[in-house]
Short mmCIF file of C-alpha atoms and ligand atoms in Angstrom, two decimals:
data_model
loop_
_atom_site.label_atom_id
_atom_site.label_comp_id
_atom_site.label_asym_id
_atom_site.label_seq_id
_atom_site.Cartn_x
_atom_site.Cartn_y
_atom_site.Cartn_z
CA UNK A 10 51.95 -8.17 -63.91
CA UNK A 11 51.72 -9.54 -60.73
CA UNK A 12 48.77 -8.06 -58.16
CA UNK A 13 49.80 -4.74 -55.47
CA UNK A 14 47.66 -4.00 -53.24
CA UNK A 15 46.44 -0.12 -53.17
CA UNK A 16 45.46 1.54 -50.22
CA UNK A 17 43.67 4.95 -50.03
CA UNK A 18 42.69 6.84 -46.94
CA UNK A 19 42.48 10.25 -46.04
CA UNK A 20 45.60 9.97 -42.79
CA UNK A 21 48.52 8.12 -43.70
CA UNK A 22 51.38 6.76 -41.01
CA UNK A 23 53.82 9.45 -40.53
CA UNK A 24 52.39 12.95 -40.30
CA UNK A 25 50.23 14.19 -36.89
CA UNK A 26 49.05 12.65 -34.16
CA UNK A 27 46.40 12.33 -33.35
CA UNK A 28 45.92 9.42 -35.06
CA UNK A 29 43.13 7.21 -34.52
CA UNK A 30 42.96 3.43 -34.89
CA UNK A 31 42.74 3.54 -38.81
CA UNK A 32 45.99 4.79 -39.00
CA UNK A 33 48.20 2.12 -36.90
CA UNK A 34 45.51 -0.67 -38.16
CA UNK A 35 46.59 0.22 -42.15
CA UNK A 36 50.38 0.75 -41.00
CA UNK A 37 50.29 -2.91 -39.76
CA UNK A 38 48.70 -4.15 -42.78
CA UNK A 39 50.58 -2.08 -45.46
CA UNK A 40 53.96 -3.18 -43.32
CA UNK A 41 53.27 -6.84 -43.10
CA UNK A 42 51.79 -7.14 -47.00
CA UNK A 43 53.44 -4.27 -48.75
CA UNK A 44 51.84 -2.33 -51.53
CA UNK A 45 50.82 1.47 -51.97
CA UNK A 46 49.14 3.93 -49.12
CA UNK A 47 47.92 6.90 -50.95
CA UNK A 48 46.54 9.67 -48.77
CA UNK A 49 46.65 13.48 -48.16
CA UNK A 50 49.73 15.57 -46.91
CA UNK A 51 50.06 16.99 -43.35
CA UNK A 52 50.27 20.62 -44.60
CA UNK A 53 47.91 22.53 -47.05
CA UNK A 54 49.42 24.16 -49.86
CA UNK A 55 48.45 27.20 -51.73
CA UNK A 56 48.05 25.52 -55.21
CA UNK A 57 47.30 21.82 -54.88
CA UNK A 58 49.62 20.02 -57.84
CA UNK A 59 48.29 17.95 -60.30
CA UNK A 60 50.00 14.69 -59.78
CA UNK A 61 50.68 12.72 -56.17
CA UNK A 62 54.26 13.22 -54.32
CA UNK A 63 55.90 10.14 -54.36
CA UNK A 64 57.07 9.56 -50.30
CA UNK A 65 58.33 6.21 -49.87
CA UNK A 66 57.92 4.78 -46.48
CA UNK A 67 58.96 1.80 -44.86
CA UNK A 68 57.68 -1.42 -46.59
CA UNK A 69 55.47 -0.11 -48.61
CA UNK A 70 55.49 2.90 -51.23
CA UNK A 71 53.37 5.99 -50.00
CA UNK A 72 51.79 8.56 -52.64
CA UNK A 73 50.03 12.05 -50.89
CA UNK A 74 47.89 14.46 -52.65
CA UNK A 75 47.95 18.31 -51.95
CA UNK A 76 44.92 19.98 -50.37
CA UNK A 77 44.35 24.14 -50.31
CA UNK A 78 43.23 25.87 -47.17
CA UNK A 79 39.56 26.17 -49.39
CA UNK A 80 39.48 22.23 -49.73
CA UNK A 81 40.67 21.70 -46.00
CA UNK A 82 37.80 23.87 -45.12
CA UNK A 83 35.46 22.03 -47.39
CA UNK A 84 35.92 18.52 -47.88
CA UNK A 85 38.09 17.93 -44.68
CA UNK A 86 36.65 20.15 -41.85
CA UNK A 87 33.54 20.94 -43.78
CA UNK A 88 31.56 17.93 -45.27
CA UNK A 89 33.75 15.22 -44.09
CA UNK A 90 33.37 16.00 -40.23
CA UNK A 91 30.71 18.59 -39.93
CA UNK A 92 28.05 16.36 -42.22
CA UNK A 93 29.16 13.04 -42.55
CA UNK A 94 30.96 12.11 -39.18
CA UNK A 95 27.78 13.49 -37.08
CA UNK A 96 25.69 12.02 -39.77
CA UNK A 97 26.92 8.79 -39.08
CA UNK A 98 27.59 8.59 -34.91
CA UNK A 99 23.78 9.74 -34.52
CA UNK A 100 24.35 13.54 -34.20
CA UNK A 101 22.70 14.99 -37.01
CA UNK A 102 21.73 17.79 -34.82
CA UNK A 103 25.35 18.72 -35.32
CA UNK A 104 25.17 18.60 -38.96
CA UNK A 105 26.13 21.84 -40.81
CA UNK A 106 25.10 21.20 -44.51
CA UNK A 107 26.65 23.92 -47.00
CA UNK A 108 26.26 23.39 -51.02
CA UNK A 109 29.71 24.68 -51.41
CA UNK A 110 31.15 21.91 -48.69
CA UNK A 111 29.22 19.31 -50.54
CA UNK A 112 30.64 20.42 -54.01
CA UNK A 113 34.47 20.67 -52.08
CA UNK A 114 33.86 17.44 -51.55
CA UNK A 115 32.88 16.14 -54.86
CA UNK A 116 35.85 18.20 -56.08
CA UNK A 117 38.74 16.81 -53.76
CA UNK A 118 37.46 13.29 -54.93
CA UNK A 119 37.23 13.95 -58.20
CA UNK A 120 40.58 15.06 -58.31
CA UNK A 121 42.19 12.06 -56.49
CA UNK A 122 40.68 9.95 -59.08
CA UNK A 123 42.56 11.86 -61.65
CA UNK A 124 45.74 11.84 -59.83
CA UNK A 125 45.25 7.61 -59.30
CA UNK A 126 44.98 7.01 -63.00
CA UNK A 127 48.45 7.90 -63.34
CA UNK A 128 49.47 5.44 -60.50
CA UNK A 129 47.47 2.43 -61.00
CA UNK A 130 47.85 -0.98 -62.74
CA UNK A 131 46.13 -3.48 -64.31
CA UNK A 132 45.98 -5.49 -61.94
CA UNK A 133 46.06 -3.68 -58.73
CA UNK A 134 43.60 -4.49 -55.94
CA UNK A 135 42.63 -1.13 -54.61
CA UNK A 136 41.09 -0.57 -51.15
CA UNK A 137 39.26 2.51 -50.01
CA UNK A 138 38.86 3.77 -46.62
CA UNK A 139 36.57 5.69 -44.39
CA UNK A 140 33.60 8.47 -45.13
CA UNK A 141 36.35 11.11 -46.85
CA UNK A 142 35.96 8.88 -49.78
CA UNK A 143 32.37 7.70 -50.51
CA UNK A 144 32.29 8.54 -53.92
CA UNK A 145 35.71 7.64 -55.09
CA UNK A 146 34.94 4.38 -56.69
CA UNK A 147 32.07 6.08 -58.74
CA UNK A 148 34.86 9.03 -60.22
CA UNK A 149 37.30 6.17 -60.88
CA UNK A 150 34.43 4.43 -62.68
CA UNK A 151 34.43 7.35 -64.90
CA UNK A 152 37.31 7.53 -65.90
CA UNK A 153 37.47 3.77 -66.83
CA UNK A 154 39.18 1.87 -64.21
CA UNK A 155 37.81 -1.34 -63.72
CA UNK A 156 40.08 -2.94 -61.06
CA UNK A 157 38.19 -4.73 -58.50
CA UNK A 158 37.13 -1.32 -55.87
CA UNK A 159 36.63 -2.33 -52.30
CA UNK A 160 35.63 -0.35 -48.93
CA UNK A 161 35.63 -0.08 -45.93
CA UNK A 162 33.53 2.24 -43.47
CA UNK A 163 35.45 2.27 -40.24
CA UNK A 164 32.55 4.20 -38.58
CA UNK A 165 28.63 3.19 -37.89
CA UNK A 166 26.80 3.30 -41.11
CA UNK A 167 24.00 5.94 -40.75
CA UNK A 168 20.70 5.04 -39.23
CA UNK A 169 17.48 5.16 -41.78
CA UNK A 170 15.72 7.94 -39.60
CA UNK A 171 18.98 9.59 -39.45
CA UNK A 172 19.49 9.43 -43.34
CA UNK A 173 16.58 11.69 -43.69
CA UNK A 174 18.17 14.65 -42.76
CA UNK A 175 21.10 14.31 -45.39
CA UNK A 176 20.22 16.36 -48.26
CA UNK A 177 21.68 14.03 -50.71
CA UNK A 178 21.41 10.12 -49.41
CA UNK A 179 20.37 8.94 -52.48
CA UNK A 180 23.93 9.64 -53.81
CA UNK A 181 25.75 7.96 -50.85
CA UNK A 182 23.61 4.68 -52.34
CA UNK A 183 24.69 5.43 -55.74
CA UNK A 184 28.56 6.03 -54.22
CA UNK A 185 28.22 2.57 -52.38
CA UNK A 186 26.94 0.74 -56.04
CA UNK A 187 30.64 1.39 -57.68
CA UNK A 188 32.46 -0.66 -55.34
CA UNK A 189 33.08 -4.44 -55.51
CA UNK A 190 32.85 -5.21 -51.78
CA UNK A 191 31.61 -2.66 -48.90
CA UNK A 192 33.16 -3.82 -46.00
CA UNK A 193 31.45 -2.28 -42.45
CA UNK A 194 32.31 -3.00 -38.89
CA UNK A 195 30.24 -4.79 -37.18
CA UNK A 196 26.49 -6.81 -38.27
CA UNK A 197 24.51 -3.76 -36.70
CA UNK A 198 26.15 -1.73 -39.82
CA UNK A 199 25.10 -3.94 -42.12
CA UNK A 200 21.36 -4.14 -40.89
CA UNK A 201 21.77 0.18 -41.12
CA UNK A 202 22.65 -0.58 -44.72
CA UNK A 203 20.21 -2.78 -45.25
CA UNK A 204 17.41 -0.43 -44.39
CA UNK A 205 19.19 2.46 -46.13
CA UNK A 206 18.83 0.30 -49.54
CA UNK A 207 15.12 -1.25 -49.08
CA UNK A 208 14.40 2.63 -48.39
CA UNK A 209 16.09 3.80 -52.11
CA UNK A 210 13.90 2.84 -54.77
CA UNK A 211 16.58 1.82 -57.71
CA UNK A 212 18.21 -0.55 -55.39
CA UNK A 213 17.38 -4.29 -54.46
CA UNK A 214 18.65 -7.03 -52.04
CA UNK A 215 19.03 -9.91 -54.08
CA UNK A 216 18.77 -13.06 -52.64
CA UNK A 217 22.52 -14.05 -52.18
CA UNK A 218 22.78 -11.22 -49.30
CA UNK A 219 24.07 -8.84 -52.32
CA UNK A 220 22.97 -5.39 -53.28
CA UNK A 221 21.85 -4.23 -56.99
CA UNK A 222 22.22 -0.98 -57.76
CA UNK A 223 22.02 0.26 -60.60
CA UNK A 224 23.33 -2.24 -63.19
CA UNK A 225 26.10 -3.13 -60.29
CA UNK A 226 26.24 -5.93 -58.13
CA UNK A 227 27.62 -5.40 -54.59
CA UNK A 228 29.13 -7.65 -52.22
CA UNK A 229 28.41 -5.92 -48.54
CA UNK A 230 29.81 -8.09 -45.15
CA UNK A 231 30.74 -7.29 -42.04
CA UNK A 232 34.62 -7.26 -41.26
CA UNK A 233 35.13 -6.45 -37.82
CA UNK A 234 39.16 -4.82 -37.62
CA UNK A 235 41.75 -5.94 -35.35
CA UNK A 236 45.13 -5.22 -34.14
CA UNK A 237 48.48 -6.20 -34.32
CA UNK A 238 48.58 -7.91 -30.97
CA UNK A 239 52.58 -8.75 -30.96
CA UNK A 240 53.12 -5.38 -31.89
CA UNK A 241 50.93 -3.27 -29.72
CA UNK A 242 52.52 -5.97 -26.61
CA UNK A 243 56.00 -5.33 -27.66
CA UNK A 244 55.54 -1.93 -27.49
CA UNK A 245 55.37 -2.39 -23.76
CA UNK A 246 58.88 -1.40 -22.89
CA UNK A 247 58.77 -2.19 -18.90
CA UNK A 248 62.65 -1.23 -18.53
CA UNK A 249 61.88 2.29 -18.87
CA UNK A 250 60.33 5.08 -15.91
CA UNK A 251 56.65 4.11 -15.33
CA UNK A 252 54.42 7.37 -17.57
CA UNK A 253 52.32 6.97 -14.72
CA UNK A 254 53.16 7.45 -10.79
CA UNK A 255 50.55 6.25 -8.01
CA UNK A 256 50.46 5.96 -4.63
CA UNK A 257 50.90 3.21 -2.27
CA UNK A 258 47.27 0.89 -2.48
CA UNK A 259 46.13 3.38 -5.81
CA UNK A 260 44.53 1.52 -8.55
CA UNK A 261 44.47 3.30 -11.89
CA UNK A 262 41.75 3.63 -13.82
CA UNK A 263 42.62 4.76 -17.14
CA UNK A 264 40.53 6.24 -20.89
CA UNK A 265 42.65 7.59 -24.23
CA UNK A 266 40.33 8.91 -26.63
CA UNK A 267 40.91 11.32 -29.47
CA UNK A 268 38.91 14.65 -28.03
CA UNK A 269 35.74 13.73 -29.72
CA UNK A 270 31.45 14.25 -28.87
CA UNK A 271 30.96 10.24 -29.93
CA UNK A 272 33.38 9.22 -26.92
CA UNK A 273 30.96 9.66 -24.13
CA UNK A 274 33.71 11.60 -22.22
CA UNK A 275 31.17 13.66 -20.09
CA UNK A 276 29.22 10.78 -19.34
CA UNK A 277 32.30 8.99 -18.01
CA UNK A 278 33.47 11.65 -16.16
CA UNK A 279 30.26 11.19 -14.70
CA UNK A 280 30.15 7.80 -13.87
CA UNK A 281 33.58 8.19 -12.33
CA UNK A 282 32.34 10.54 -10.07
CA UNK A 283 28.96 8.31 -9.28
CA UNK A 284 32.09 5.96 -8.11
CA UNK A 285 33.30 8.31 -5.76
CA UNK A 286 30.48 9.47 -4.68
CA UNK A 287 28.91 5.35 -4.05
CA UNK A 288 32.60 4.23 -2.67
CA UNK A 289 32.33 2.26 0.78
CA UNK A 290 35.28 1.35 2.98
CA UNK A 291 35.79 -2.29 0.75
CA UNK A 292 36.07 -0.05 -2.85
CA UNK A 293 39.79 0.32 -3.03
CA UNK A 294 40.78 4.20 -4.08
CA UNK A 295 41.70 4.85 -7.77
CA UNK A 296 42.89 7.63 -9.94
CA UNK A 297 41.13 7.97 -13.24
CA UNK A 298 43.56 9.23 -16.04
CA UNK A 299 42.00 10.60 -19.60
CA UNK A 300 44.27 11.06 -22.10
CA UNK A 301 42.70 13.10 -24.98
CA UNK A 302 44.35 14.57 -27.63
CA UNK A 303 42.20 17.80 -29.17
CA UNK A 304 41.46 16.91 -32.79
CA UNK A 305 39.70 18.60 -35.48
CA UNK A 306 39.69 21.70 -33.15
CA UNK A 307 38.70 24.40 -35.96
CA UNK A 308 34.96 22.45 -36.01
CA UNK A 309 32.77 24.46 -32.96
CA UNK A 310 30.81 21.01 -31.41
CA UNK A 311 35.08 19.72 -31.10
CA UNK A 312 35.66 23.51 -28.70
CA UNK A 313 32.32 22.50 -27.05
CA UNK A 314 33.31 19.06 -26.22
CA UNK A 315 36.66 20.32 -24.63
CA UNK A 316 35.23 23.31 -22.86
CA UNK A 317 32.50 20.68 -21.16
CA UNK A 318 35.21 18.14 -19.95
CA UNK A 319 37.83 20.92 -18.65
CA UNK A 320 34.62 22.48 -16.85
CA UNK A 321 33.70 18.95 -15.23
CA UNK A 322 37.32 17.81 -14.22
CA UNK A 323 37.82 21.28 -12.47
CA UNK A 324 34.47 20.53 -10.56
CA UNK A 325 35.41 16.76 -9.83
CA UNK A 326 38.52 17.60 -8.44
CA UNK A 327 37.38 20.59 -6.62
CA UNK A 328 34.15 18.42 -4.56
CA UNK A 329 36.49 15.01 -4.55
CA UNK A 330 40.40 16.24 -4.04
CA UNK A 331 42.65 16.36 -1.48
CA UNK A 332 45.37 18.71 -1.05
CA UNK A 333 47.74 15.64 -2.16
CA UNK A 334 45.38 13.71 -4.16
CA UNK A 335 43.71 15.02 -7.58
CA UNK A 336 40.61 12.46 -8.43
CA UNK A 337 40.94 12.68 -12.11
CA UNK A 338 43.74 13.97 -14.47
CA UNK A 339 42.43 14.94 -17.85
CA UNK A 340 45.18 15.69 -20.63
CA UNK A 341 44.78 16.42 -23.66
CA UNK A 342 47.95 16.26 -24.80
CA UNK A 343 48.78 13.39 -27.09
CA UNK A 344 50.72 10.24 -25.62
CA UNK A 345 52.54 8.17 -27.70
CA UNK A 346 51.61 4.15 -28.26
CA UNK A 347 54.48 2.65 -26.43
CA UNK A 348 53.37 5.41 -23.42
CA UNK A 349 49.52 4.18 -23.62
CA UNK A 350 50.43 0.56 -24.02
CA UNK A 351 52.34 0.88 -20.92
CA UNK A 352 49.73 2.79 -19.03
CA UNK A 353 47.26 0.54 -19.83
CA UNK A 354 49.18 -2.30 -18.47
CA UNK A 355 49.86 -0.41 -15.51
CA UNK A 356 45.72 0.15 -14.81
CA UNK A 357 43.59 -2.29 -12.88
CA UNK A 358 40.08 -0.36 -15.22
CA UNK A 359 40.26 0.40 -18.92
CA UNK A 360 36.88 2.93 -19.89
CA UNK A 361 35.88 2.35 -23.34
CA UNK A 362 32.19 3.94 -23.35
CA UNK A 363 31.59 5.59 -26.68
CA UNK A 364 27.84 6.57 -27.19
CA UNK A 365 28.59 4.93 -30.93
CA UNK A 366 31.58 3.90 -32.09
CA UNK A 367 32.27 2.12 -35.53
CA UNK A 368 34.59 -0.37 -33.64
CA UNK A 369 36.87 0.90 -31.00
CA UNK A 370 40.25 -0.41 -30.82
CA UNK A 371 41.50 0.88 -27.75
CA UNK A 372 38.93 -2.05 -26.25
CA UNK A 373 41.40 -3.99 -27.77
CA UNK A 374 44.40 -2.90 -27.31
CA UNK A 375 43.72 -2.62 -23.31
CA UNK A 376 43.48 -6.52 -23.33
CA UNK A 377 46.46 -7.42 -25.33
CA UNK A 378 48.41 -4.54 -23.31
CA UNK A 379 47.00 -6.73 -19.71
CA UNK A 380 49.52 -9.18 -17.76
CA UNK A 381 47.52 -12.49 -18.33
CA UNK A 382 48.24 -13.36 -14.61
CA UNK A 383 47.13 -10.22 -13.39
CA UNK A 384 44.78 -8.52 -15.66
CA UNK A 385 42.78 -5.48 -15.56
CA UNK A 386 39.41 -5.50 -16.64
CA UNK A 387 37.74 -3.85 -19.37
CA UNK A 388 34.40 -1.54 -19.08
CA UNK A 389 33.23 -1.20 -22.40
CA UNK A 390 30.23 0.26 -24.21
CA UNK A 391 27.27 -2.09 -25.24
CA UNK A 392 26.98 0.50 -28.48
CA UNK A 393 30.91 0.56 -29.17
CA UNK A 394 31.57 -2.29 -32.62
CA UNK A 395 33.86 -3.92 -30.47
CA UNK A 396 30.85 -5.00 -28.38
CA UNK A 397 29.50 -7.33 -30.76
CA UNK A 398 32.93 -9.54 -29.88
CA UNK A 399 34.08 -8.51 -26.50
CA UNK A 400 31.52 -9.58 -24.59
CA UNK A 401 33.78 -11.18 -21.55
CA UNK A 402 34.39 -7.56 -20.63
CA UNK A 403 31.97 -5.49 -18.02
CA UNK A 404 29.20 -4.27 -20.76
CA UNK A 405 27.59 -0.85 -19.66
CA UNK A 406 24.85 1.74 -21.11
CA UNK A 407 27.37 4.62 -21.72
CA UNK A 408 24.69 7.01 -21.29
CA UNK A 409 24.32 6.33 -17.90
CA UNK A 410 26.74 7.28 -15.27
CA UNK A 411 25.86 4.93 -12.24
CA UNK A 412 26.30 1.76 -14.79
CA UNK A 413 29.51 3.14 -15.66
CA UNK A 414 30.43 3.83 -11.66
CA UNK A 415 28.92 0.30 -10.55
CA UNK A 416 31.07 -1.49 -13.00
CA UNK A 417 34.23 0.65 -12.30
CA UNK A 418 33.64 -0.60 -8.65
CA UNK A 419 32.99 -4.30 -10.09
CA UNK A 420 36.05 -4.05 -12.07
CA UNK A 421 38.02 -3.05 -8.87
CA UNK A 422 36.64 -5.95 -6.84
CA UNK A 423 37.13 -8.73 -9.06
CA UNK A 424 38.38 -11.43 -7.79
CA UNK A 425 41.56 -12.26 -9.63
CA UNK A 426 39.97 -16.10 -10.88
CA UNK A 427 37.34 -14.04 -12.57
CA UNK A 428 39.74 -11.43 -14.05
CA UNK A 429 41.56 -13.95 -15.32
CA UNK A 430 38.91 -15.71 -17.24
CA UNK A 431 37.36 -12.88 -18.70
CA UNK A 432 40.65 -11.69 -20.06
CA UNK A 433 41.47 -15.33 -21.62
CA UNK A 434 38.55 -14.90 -23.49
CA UNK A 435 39.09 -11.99 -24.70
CA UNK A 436 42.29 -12.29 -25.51
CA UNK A 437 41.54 -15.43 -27.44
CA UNK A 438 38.76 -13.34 -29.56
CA UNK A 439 41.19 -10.58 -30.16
CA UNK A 440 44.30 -13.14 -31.64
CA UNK A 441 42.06 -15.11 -33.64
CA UNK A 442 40.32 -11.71 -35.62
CA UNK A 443 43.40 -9.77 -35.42
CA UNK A 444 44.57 -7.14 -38.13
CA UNK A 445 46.43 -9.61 -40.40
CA UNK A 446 43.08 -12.24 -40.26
CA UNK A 447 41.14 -8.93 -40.95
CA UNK A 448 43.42 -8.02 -43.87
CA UNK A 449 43.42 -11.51 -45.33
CA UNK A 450 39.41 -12.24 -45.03
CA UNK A 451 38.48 -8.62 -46.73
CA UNK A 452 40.95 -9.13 -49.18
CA UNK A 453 40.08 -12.66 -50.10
CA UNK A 454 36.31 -11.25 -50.19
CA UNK A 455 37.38 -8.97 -52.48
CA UNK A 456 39.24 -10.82 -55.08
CA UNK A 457 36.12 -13.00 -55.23
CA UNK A 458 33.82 -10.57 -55.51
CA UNK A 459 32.59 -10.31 -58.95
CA UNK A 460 29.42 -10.15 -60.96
CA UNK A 461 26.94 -12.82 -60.08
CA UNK A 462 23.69 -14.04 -62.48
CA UNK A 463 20.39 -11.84 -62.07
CA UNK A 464 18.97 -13.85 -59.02
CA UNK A 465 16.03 -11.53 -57.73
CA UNK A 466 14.42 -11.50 -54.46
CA UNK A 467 11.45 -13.20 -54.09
CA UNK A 468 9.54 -12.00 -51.49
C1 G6P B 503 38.60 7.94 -37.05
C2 G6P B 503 38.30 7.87 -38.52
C3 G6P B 503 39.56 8.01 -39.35
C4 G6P B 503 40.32 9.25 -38.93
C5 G6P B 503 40.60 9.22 -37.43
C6 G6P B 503 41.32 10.46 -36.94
O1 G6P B 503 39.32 6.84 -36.65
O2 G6P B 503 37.65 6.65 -38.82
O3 G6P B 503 39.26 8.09 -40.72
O4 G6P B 503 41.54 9.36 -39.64
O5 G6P B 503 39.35 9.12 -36.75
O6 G6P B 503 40.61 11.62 -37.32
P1 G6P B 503 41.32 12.77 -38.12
O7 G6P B 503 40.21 13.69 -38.56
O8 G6P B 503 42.23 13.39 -37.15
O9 G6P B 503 42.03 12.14 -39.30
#
């Protein structure tokens, strides 16, 4: 039998927006390689079933597994975003840990792994995805499947200090130890890993750069995702009515974010209005546009978030507005890609400022979305993944408004030879370590990975 690739993430193609980068980066990769995407369905059902539904999609075969409004509220909403997702993008003080979220957790993977027995074969390659899934290798372990397991975290791997306040770490390392490769985003990641192992006393680093634990080898590198940069450019349909109308001499400065706390969103806001406030007559006058779509809006910090921006665009507007001129428009209603790729080509400043961010692939999509002759430039965090490549773009603290507001006003003054470097580079980074090399250099990884001799570390 010849090898498939299977795919498992929480979000498959095809249900809700919003999406989030995962989603379009596994629809590329499932659409260019083929294989299986097995992931949850859109709507929650009062009994979950026992097996997957089969949904065939598009180049590649889809399976979905039910989940009841109890696991929704537990592994989804509950342990998945209120523990792990703060856990991870430094909020812990935003943590809500609850024994019976933990155990809907265990439960929901537990199940899957049942459900996959029935699907898999020999020799499938099977590739997990994102924080919903931690333990998944370990139940499939179990229950005697010994494919090679890989994953990926698409999000910043906890910090050791910040470890401390999750009741059970020691099981995220013993999670980690079924899996043939652990793939993370960026090398900062893998030095959080790092620490989170030398910290848990039945684990080593062995001297190849791989982790023992347990009686399990690990493979752990850092594979930074990409995009489909043909794609997300020929999405840019410039035959059809602008999304976005400015007037005469307006630049556009433009941010799409799912609603979330790890965006920096306030902080930006912020830093736009630190460049309205610093503007002299030589700044040229922009509009800043935020798209950003409400997501997991049941979870209280997600209200908070959107109460705080509504709050601060009213009060921009209101000091900074003219009758016929509104400083920033905030929506939060969900654009689709060919209506962001177009906006972003239309805007002379792309903000990209998460406080953390696992990668960020808006960062990247605003430079392959850019006219090469006339690009815009891209402000981007310093503590976004993406940063760790992207450095040709205008690098700011997002914490702190006036760097974000001097480097808006940078971006609108540079001269075009300079734009056009910076975006060369870039560009250049972003073909080279696009999704398809990211596909092909995990996978690789992980049909090599395998059990090595006993070489301990030697300190
Ligand atoms: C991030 C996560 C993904 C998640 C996406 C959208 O990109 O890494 O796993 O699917 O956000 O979040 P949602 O909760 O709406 O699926």
């Amino acid at each position: 039998m010849s090898e498939r690739l299977v795919v498992v993430s929480n979000r498959v193609a095809g249900d809700r927006p919003p999406a989030g980068g995962l989603v379009f980066a596994l629809h590329d990769c499932l659409t260019a390689n083929g294989g299986v995407w097995i992931g949850s369905a859109a709507e929650t059902v009062a009994s979950p079933a026992d097996k997957l539904h089969h949904a065939p999609a598009q180049g590649y075969d889809r399976y979905l597994f039910d989940l009841s409004q109890i696991d929704h509220d537990r592994f989804y909403l509950g342990y998945s975003n209120s523990v792990l997702w703060p856990l991870c993008h430094g909020r812990t003080d935003l943590m809500d840990l609850r024994e019976d979220h933990f155990n809907g957790y265990l439960d929901v993977n537990a199940r899957l792994a049942d459900q996959m027995k029935d699907v898999l074969q020999q020799d499938d390659l099977i590739w997990i995805h994102d924080y919903h899934f931690f333990p998944l290798a370990r139940e499939l372990r179990k229950r005697g499947i010994t494919n090679r397991i890989g994953f990926f975290l698409h999000i910043p791997f906890p910090a050791g200090h910040d470890l401390l306040a999750l009741s059970h770490a020691s099981d995220l390392i013993d999670w980690i130890g079924a899996y043939d490769l652990v793939g993370l985003q960026s090398e900062r990641d893998v030095a959080q890993l790092l620490q989170a192992v030398r910290d848990h006393p039945e684990t080593e680093i062995l001297r190849t750069g791989q982790l023992r634990v347990g009686d399990r080898v690990v493979n752990l590198r850092a594979f930074p995702i990409g995009i489909d940069v043909n794609s997300f450019r020929d999405d840019i349909d410039m035959s059809t009515d602008a999304p976005v109308h400015l007037g005469q001499d307006e630049k556009l400065v433009f941010g799409v974010d799912r609603l979330d706390y790890s965006k920096g969103l306030p902080q930006r806001f912020d830093g736009f209005e630190h460049y309205l406030e610093h503007r002299d007559a030589d700044t040229p006058s922009a509009t800043f546009l935020q798209v950003a779509p409400i997501s997991r809006g049941e979870v209280a910090a997600y209200q908070d978030i959107r109460a705080t921006l509504e709050q601060k665009a009213g009060a921009i507007n209101g000091a900074h507005g003219t009758p016929d001129w509104m400083p920033i428009r905030y929506i939060s209603q969900p654009m689709v890609r060919a209506s962001v790729a177009r906006t972003m080509r239309l805007a002379s400043v792309g903000l990209v400022t998460p406080l953390i961010d696992g990668m960020n692939l808006v960062a990247k999509e605003f430079v392959a979305a850019q006219d090469p002759e006339d690009p815009g430039v891209l402000v981007l965090s310093k503590l976004a993944g993406a940063a760790e490549q992207m450095d040709a773009a205008l690098l700011v603290n997002p914490y702190d408004p006036s760097q974000i507001g001097g480097a808006i006003r940078t971006a609108l003054t540079l001269p075009l030879e300079e734009r056009r470097a910076r975006h060369a580079t870039l560009l250049a980074g972003i073909e080279s370590q696009d999704i398809h090399w990211w596909t092909r250099t995990y996978l690789e990884n992980l049909r090599r990975s395998q059990m090595v001799p006993d070489v301990r570390m030697t300190a």
